[in-house]
Short mmCIF file of N, CA and C in Angstrom, two decimals:
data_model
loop_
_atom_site.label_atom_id
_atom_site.label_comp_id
_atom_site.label_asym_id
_atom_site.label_seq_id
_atom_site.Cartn_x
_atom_site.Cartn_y
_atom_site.Cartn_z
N UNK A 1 0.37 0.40 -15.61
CA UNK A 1 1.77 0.63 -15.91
C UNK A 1 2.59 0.21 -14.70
N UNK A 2 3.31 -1.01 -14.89
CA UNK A 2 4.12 -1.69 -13.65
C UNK A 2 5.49 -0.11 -13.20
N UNK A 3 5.29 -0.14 -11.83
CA UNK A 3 6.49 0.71 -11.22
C UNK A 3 8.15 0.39 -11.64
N UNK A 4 9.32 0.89 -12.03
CA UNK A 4 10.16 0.28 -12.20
C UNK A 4 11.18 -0.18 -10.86
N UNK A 5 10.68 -1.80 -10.87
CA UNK A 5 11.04 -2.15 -9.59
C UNK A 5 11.36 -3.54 -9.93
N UNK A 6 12.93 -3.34 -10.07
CA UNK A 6 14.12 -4.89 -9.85
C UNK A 6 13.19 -5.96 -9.21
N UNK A 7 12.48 -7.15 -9.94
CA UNK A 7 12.37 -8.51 -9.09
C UNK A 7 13.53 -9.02 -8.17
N UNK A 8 15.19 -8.36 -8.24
CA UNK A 8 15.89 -9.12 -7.35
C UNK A 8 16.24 -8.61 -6.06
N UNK A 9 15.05 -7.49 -5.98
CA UNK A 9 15.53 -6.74 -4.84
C UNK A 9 15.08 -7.33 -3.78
N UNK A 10 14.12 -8.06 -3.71
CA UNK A 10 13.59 -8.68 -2.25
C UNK A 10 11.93 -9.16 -2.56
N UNK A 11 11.75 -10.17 -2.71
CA UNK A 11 10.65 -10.97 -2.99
C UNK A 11 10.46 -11.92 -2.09
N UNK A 12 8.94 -12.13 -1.71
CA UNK A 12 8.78 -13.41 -0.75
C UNK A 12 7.44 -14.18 -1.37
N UNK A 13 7.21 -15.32 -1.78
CA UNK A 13 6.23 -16.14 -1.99
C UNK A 13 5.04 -16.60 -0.66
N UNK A 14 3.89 -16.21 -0.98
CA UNK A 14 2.79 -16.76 0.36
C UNK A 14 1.68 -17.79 -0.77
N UNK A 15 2.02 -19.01 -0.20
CA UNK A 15 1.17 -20.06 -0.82
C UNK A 15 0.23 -20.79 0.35
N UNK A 16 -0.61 -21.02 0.01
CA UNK A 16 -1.49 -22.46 0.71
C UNK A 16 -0.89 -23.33 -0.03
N UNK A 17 -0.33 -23.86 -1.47
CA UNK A 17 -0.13 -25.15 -1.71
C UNK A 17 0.80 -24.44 -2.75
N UNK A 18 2.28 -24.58 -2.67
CA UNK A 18 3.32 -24.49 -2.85
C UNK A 18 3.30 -25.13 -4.17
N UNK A 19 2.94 -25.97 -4.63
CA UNK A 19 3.32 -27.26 -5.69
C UNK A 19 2.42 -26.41 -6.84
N UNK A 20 1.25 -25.64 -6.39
CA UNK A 20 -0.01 -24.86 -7.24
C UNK A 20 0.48 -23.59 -7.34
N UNK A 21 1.24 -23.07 -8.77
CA UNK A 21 1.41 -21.85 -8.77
C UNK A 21 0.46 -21.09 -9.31
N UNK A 22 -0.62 -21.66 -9.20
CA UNK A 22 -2.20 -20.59 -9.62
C UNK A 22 -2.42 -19.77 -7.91
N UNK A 23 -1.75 -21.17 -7.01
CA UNK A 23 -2.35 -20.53 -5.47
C UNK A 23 -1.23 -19.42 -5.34
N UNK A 24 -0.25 -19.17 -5.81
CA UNK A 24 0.73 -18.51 -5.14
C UNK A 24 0.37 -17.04 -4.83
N UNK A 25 0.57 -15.88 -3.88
CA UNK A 25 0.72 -14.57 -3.78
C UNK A 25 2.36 -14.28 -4.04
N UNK A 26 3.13 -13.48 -4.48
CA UNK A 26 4.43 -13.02 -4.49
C UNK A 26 3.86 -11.28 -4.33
N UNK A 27 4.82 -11.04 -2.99
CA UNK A 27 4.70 -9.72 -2.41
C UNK A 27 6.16 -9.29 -2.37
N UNK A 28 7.20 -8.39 -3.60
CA UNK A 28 7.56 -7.70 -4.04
C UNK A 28 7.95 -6.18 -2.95
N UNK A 29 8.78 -6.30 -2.63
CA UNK A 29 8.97 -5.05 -1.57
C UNK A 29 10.78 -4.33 -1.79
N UNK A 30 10.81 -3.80 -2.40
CA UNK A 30 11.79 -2.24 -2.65
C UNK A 30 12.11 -1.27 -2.11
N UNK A 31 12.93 -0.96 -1.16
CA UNK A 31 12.96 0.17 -0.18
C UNK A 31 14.06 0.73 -1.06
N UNK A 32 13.85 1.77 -1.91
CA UNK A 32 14.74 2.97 -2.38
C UNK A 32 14.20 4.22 -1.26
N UNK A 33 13.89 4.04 0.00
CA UNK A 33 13.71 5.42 0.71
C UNK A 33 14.78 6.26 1.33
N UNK A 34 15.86 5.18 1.26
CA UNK A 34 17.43 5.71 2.02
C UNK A 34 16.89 5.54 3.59
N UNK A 35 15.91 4.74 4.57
CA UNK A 35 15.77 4.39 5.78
C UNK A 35 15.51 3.01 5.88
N UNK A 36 15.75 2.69 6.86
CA UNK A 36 15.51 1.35 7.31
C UNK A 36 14.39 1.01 7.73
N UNK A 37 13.70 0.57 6.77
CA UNK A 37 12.14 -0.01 7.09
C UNK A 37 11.65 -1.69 7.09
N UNK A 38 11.27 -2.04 8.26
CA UNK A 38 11.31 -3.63 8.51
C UNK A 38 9.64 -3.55 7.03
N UNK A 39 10.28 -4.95 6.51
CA UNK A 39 9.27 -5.30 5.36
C UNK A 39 8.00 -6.15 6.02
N UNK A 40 8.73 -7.12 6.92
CA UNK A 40 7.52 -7.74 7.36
C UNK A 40 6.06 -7.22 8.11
N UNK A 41 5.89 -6.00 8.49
CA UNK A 41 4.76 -5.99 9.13
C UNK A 41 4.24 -5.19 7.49
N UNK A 42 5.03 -4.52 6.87
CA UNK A 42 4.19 -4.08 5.44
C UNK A 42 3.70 -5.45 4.20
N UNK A 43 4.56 -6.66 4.81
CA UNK A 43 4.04 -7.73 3.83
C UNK A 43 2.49 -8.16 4.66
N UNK A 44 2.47 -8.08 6.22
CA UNK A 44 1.63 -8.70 6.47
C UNK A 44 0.32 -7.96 6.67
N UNK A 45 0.50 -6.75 6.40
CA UNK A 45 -0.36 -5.33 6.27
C UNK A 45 -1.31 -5.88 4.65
N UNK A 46 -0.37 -5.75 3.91
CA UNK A 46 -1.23 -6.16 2.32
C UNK A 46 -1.66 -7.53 2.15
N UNK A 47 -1.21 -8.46 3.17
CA UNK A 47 -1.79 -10.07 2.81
C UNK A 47 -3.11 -10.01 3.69
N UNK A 48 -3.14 -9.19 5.10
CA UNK A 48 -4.33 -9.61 5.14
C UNK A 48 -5.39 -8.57 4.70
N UNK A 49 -5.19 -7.51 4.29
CA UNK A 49 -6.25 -6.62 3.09
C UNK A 49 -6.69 -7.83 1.77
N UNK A 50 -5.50 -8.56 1.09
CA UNK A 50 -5.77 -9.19 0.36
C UNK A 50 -6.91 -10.69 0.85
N UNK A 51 -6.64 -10.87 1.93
CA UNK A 51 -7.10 -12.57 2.38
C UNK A 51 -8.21 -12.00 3.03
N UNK A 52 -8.81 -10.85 3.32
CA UNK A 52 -10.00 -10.22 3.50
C UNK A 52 -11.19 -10.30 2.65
N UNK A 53 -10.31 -10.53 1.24
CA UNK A 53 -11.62 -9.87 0.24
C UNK A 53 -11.04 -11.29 -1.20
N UNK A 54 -10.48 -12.21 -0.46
CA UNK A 54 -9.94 -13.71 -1.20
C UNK A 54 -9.46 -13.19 -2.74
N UNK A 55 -8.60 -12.24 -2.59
CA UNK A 55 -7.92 -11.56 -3.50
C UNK A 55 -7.61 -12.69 -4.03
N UNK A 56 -7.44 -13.01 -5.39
CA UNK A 56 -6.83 -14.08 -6.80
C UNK A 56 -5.21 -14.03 -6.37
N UNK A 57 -4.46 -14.91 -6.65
CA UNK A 57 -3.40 -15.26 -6.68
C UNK A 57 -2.86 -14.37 -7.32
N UNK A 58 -1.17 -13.78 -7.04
CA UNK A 58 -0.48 -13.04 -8.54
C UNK A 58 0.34 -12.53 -8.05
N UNK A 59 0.68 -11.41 -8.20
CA UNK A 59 1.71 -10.64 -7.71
C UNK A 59 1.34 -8.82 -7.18
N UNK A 60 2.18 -8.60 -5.76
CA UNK A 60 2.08 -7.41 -5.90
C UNK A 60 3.51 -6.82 -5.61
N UNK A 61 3.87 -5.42 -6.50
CA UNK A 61 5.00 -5.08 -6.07
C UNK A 61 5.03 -3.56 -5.06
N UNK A 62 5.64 -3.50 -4.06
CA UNK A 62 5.69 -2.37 -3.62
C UNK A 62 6.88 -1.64 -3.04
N UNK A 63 7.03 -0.31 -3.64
CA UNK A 63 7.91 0.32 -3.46
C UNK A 63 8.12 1.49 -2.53
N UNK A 64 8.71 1.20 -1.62
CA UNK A 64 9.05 2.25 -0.42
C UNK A 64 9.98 3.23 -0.84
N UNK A 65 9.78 4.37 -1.03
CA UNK A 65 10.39 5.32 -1.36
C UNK A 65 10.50 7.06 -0.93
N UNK A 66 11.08 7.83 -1.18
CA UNK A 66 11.27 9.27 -0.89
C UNK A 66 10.07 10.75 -1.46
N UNK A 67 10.47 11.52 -0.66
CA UNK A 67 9.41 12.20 -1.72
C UNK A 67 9.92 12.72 -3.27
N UNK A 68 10.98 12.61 -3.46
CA UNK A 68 11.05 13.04 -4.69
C UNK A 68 10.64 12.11 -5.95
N UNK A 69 10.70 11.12 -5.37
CA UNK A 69 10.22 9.64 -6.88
C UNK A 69 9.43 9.76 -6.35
N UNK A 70 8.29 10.15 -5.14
CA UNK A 70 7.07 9.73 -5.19
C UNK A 70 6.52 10.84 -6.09
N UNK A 71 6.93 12.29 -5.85
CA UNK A 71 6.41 13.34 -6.64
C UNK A 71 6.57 13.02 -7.95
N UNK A 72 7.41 12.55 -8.40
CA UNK A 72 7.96 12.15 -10.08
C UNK A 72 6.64 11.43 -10.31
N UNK A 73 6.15 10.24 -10.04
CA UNK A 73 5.59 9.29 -10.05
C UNK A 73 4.03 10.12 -10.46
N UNK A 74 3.80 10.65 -8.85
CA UNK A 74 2.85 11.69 -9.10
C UNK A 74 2.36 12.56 -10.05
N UNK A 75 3.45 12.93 -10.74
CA UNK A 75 3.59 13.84 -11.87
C UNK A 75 3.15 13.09 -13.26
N UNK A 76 4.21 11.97 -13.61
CA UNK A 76 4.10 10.95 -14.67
C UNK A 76 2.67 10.33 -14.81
N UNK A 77 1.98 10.12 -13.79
CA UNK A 77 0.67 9.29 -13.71
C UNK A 77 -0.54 9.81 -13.32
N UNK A 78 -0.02 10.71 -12.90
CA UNK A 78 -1.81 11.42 -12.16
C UNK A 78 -1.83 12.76 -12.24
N UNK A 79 -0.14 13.15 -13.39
CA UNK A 79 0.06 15.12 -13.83
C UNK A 79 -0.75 15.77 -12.65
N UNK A 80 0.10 15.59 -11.01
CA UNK A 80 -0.44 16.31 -10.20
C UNK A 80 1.61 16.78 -9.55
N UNK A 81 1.82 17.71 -9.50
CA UNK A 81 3.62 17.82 -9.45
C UNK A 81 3.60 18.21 -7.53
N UNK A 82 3.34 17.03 -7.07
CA UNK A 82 3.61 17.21 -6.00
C UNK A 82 4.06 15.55 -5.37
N UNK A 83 4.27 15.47 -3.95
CA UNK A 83 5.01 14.06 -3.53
C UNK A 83 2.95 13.59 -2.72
N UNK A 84 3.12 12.46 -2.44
CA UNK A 84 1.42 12.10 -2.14
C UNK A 84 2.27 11.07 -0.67
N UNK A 85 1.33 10.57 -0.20
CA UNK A 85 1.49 9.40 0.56
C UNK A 85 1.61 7.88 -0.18
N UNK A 86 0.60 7.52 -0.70
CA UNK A 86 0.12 6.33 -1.52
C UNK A 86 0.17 6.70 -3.16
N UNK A 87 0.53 5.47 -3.61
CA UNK A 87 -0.16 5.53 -5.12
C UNK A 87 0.19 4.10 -5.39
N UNK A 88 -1.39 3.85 -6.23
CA UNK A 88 -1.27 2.24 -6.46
C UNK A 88 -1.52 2.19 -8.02
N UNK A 89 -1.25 1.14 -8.63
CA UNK A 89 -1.25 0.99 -10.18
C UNK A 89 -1.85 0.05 -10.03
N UNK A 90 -3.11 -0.50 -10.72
CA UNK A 90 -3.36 -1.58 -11.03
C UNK A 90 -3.06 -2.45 -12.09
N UNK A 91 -3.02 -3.53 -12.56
CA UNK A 91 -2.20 -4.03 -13.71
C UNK A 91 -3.43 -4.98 -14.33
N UNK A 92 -3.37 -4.78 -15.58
CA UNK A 92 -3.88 -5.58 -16.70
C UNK A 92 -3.77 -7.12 -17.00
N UNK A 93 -2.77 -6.95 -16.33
CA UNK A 93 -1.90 -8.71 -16.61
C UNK A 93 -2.52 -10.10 -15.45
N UNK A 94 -3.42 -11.03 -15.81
CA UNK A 94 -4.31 -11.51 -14.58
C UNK A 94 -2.93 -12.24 -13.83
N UNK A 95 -1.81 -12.16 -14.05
CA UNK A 95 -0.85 -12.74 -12.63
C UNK A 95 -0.52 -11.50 -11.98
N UNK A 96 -0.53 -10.28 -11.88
CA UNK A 96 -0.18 -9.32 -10.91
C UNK A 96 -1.54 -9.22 -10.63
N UNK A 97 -1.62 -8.57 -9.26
CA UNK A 97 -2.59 -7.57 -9.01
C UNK A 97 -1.83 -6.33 -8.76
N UNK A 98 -0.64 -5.72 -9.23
CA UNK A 98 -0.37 -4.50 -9.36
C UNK A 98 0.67 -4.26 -8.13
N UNK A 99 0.69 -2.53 -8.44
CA UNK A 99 2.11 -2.16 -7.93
C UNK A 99 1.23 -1.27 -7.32
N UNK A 100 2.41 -0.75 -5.42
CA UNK A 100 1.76 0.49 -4.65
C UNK A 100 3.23 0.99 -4.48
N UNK A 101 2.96 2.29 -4.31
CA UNK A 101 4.51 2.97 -3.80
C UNK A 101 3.78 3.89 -2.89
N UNK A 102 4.81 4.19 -1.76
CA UNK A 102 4.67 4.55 -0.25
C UNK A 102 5.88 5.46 -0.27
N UNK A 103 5.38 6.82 0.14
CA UNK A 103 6.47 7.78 0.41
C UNK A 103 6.68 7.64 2.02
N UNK A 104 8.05 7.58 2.34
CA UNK A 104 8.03 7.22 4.17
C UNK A 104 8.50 8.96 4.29
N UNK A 105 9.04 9.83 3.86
CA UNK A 105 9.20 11.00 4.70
C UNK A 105 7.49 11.25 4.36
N UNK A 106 6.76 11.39 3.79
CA UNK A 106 5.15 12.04 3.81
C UNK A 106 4.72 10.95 5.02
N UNK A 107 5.07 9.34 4.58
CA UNK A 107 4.06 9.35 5.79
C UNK A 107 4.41 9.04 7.38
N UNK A 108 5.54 9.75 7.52
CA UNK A 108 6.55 10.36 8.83
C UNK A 108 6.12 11.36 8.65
N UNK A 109 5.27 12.63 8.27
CA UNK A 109 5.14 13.64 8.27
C UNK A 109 3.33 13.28 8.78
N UNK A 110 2.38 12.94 8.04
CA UNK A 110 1.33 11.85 8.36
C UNK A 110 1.37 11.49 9.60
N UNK A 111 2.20 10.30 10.33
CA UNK A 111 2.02 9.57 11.09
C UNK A 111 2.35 10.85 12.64
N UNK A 112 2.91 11.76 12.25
CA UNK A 112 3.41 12.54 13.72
C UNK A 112 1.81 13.60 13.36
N UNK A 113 1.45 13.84 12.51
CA UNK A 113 -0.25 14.90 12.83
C UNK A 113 -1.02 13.90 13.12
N UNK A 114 -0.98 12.77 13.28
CA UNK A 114 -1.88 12.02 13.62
C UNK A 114 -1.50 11.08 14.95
N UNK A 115 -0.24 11.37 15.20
CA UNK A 115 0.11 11.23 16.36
C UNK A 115 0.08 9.68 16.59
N UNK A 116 0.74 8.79 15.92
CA UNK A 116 1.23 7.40 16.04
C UNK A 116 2.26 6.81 15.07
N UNK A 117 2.75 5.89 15.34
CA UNK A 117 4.20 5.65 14.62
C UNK A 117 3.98 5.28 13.61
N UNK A 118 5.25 5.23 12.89
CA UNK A 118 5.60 5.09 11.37
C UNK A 118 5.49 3.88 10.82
N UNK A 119 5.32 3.33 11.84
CA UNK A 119 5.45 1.85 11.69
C UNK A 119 4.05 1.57 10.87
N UNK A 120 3.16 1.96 11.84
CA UNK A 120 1.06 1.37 11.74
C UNK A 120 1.18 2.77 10.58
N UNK A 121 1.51 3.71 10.71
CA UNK A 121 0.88 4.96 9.30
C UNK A 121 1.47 3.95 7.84
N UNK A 122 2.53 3.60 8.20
CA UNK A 122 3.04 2.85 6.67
C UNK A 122 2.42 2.01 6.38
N UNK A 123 1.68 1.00 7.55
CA UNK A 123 0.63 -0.57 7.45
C UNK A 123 -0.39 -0.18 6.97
N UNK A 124 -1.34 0.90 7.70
CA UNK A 124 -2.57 1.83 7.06
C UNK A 124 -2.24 1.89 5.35
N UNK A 125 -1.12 2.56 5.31
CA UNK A 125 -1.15 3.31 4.04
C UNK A 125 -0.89 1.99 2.97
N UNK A 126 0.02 0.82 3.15
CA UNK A 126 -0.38 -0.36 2.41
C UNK A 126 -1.59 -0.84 2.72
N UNK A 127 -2.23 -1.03 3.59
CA UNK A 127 -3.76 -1.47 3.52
C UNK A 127 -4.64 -1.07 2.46
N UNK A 128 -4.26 0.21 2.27
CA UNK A 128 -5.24 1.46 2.11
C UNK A 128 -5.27 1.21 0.00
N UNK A 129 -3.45 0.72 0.15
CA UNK A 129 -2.95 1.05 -1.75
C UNK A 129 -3.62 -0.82 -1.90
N UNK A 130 -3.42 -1.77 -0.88
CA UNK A 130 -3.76 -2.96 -1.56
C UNK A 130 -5.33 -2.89 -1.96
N UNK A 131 -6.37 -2.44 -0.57
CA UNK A 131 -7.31 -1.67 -1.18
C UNK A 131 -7.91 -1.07 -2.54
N UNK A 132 -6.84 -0.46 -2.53
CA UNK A 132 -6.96 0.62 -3.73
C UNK A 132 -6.81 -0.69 -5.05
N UNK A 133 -5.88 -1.84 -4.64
CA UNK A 133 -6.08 -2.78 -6.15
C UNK A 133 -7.24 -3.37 -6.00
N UNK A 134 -7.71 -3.47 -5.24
CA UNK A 134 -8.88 -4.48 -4.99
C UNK A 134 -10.45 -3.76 -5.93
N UNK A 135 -10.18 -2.35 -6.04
CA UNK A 135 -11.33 -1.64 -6.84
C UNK A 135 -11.89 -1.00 -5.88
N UNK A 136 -11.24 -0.48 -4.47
CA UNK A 136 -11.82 0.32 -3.41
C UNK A 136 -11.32 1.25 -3.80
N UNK A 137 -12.53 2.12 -4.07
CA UNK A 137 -12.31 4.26 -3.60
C UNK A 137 -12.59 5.02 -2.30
N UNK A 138 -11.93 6.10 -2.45
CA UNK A 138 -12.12 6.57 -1.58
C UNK A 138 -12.68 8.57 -1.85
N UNK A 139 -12.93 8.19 -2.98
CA UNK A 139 -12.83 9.60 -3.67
C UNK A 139 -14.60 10.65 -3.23
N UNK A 140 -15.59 10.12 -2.76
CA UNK A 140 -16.57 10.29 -1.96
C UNK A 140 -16.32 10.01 -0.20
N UNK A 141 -17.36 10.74 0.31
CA UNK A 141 -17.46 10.75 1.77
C UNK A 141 -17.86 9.45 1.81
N UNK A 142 -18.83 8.90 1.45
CA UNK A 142 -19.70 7.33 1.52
C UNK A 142 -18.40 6.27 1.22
N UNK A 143 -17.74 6.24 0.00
CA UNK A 143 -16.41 5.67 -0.35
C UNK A 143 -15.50 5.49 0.57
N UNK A 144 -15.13 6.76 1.01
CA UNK A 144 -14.39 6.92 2.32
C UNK A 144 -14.43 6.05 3.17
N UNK A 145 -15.68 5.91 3.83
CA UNK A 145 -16.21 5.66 4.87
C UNK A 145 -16.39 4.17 4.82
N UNK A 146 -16.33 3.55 3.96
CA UNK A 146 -16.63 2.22 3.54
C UNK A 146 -15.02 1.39 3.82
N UNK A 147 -14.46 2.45 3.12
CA UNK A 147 -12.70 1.97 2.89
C UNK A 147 -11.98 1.91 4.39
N UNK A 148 -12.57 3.19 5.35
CA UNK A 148 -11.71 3.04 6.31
C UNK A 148 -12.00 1.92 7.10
N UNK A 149 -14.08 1.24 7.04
CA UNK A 149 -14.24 0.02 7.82
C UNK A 149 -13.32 -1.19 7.19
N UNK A 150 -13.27 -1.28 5.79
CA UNK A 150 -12.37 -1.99 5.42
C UNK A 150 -10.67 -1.93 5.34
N UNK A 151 -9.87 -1.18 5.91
CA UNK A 151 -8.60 -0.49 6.09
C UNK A 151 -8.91 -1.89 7.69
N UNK A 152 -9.43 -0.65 8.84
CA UNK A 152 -9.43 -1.48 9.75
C UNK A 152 -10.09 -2.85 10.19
N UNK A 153 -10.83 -3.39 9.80
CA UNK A 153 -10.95 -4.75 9.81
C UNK A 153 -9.35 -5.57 8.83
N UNK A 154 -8.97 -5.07 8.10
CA UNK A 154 -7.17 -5.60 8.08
C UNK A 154 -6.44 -5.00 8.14
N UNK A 155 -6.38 -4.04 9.30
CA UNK A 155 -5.58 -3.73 10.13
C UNK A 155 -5.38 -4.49 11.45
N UNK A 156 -6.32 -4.38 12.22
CA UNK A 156 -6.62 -5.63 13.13
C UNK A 156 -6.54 -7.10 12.73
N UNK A 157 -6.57 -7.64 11.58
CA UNK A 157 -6.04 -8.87 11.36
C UNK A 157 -4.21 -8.87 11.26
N UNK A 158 -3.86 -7.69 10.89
CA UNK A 158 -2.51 -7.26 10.43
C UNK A 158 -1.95 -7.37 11.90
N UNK A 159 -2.85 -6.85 13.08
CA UNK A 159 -1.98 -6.89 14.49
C UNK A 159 -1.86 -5.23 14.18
N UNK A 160 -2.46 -4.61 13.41
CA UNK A 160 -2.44 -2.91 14.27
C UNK A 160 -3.89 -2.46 14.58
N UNK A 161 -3.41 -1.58 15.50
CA UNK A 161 -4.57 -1.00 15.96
C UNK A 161 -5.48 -0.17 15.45
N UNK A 162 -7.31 -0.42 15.49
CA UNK A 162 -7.84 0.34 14.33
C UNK A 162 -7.95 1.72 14.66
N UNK A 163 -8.24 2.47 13.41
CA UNK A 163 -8.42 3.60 13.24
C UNK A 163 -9.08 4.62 12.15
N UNK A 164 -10.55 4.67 13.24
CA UNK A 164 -11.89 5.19 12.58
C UNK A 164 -11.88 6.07 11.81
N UNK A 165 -10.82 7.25 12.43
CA UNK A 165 -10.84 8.42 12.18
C UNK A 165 -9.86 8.48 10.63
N UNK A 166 -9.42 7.45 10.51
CA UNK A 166 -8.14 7.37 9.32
C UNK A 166 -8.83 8.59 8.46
N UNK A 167 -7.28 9.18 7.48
CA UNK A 167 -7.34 9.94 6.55
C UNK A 167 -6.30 10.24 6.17
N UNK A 168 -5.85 10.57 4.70
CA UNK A 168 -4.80 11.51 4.23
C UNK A 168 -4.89 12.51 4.62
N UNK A 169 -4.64 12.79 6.11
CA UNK A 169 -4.48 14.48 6.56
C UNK A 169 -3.30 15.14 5.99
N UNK A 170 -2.52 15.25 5.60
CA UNK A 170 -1.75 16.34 4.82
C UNK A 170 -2.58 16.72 3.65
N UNK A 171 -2.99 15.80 3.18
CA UNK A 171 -4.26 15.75 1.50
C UNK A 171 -5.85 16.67 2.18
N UNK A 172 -5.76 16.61 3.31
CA UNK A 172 -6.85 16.94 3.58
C UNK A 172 -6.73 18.36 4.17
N UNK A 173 -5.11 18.63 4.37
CA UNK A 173 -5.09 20.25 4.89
C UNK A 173 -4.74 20.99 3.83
N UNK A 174 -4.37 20.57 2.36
CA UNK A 174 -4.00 21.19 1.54
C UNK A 174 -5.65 21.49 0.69
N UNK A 175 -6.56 20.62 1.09
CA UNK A 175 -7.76 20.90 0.67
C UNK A 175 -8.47 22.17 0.55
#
């Protein structure tokens, strides 16, 4: 189920061969969070999760947003009535590979218990949702553990710094 998210809000095309729209990626980025969040290190956060694992051409859309549409969202799709960090949709349609939405007050709340900026917790947390289209879980310890070597190996291609220890710690203190 695609997120409802305006194509004219801010779209950027990443091709190897421009003329081949089978090669194209279109990375889709929406900031309804009411803050000012630079897009480019979150476009280049999900291209190289994607160019990691030679993700298919298509589209992804992602929406930066508050906790209250993230809780909505939460509610509508996964009937859990609370706000999350991540949530990714995967899509049916072989030109998307799907939609992620990113709550920035959760993961400003996230990024200060874990004690690094908002900047790399938001890159993590798109790593983590492009991931999540790719058919990575995290819902086991073994899963986990698999996802975070793959989080940071494109993170470090992304230009942030890795991090072993990654986790949804708010998800993990409400545990």
């Amino acid at each position: 189920m695609p997120l409802p998210v305006p194509d004219s809000q801010w779209r950027e095309q990443v091709s190897d061969n421009p003329m081949d729209p089978s090669s194209t990626r279109t990375i889709s980025i929406v900031n309804r969070s009411g803050r000012r969040i630079p897009s480019a290190p979150i476009r280049r956060a999900v291209e190289s999760a994607l160019d990691q694992h030679d993700a298919k051409p298509g589209e992804v859309s992602i929406l930066i947003t508050d906790d209250e549409e993230m809780q909505g969202l939460n509610r509508d799709f996964r009937k859990l009535d609370e706000s999350t960090d991540v949530l990714t949709f995967p899509a049916d349609n072989p030109m998307l590979l799907g939609d992620i939405a990113i709550s920035i007050p959760y993961a400003e709340r996230q990024a200060k218990a874990r004690k690094v900026s908002l900047q790399q917790e938001v890159g993590y947390l798109a790593i983590h949702g492009a991931l999540h289209l790719l058919g990575f879980d995290d819902e086991s310890e073994d899963d986990r553990r698999v996802m975070v070597e793959q989080m940071n190996l494109a993170a470090v291609a992304a230009g942030l710094p890795p991090d072993h220890d990654w986790a949804s710690l708010l998800h993990e203190a409400q545990a």
